[in-house]
Amino acid sequence: MSEDAVRLERLETQCAFQEDLLAALDRVLAEHSRRLAAMEQEMAGMRAGLAGLREGDSAAAVDEPPPPHY
């Protein structure tokens, strides 16, 4: 094989490995995006639940008479 053919083969091999790496990175990025979206949705639910608890505590405190030592 000539030097140019060896060099071309080496470049083609490197390109193939880079394409495989990019495909793997794309899969990882897509999975992380799905996980992040799920975590954001879960966090929004937790915030809503916390806000509901805070509203419930303040409403219960208003309805409750003061303690006798007050």
Tab-separated table of C-alpha atoms in Angstrom, residues 10-68:
chain	number	residue	atom	x	y	z
A	10	ARG	CA	-6.273	5.800	8.939
A	11	LEU	CA	-8.404	8.931	8.407
A	12	GLU	CA	-11.434	6.867	7.401
A	13	THR	CA	-11.020	4.698	10.513
A	14	GLN	CA	-10.730	7.773	12.720
A	15	CYS	CA	-13.824	9.264	11.105
A	16	ALA	CA	-15.790	6.058	11.727
A	17	PHE	CA	-14.801	6.060	15.411
A	18	GLN	CA	-15.801	9.710	15.722
A	19	GLU	CA	-19.180	8.987	14.157
A	20	ASP	CA	-19.755	6.178	16.659
A	21	LEU	CA	-18.729	8.453	19.521
A	22	LEU	CA	-21.089	11.199	18.340
A	23	ALA	CA	-23.951	8.716	18.129
A	24	ALA	CA	-23.239	7.510	21.663
A	25	LEU	CA	-23.043	11.066	22.980
A	26	ASP	CA	-26.337	11.871	21.236
A	27	ARG	CA	-28.030	8.929	22.976
A	28	VAL	CA	-26.654	10.010	26.367
A	29	LEU	CA	-27.759	13.599	25.789
A	30	ALA	CA	-31.264	12.481	24.814
A	31	GLU	CA	-31.519	10.325	27.956
A	32	HIS	CA	-30.320	13.186	30.155
A	33	SER	CA	-32.861	15.503	28.552
A	34	ARG	CA	-35.663	13.030	29.308
A	35	ARG	CA	-34.473	12.639	32.906
A	36	LEU	CA	-34.190	16.404	33.374
A	37	ALA	CA	-37.720	16.938	32.072
A	38	ALA	CA	-39.035	14.275	34.463
A	39	MET	CA	-37.182	15.877	37.383
A	40	GLU	CA	-38.532	19.327	36.494
A	41	GLN	CA	-42.055	17.927	36.398
A	42	GLU	CA	-41.557	16.210	39.754
A	43	MET	CA	-40.132	19.391	41.248
A	44	ALA	CA	-43.122	21.401	40.024
A	45	GLY	CA	-45.416	18.884	41.722
A	46	MET	CA	-43.435	19.162	44.946
A	47	ARG	CA	-43.634	22.959	44.820
A	48	ALA	CA	-47.380	22.793	44.312
A	49	GLY	CA	-47.704	20.344	47.203
A	50	LEU	CA	-45.596	22.560	49.437
A	51	ALA	CA	-47.664	25.606	48.533
A	52	GLY	CA	-50.804	23.636	49.395
A	53	LEU	CA	-49.341	22.657	52.747
A	54	ARG	CA	-48.445	26.262	53.506
A	55	GLU	CA	-51.944	27.420	52.611
A	56	GLY	CA	-53.435	24.637	54.733
A	57	ASP	CA	-51.286	25.588	57.729
A	58	SER	CA	-52.204	29.265	57.544
A	59	ALA	CA	-55.907	28.466	57.164
A	60	ALA	CA	-55.799	26.095	60.135
A	61	ALA	CA	-54.013	28.708	62.248
A	62	VAL	CA	-56.704	31.309	61.501
A	63	ASP	CA	-59.535	28.926	62.455
A	64	GLU	CA	-57.835	27.808	65.636
A	65	PRO	CA	-58.510	29.870	68.788
A	66	PRO	CA	-55.524	31.226	70.700
A	67	PRO	CA	-54.179	29.076	73.524
A	68	PRO	CA	-55.619	29.689	77.017
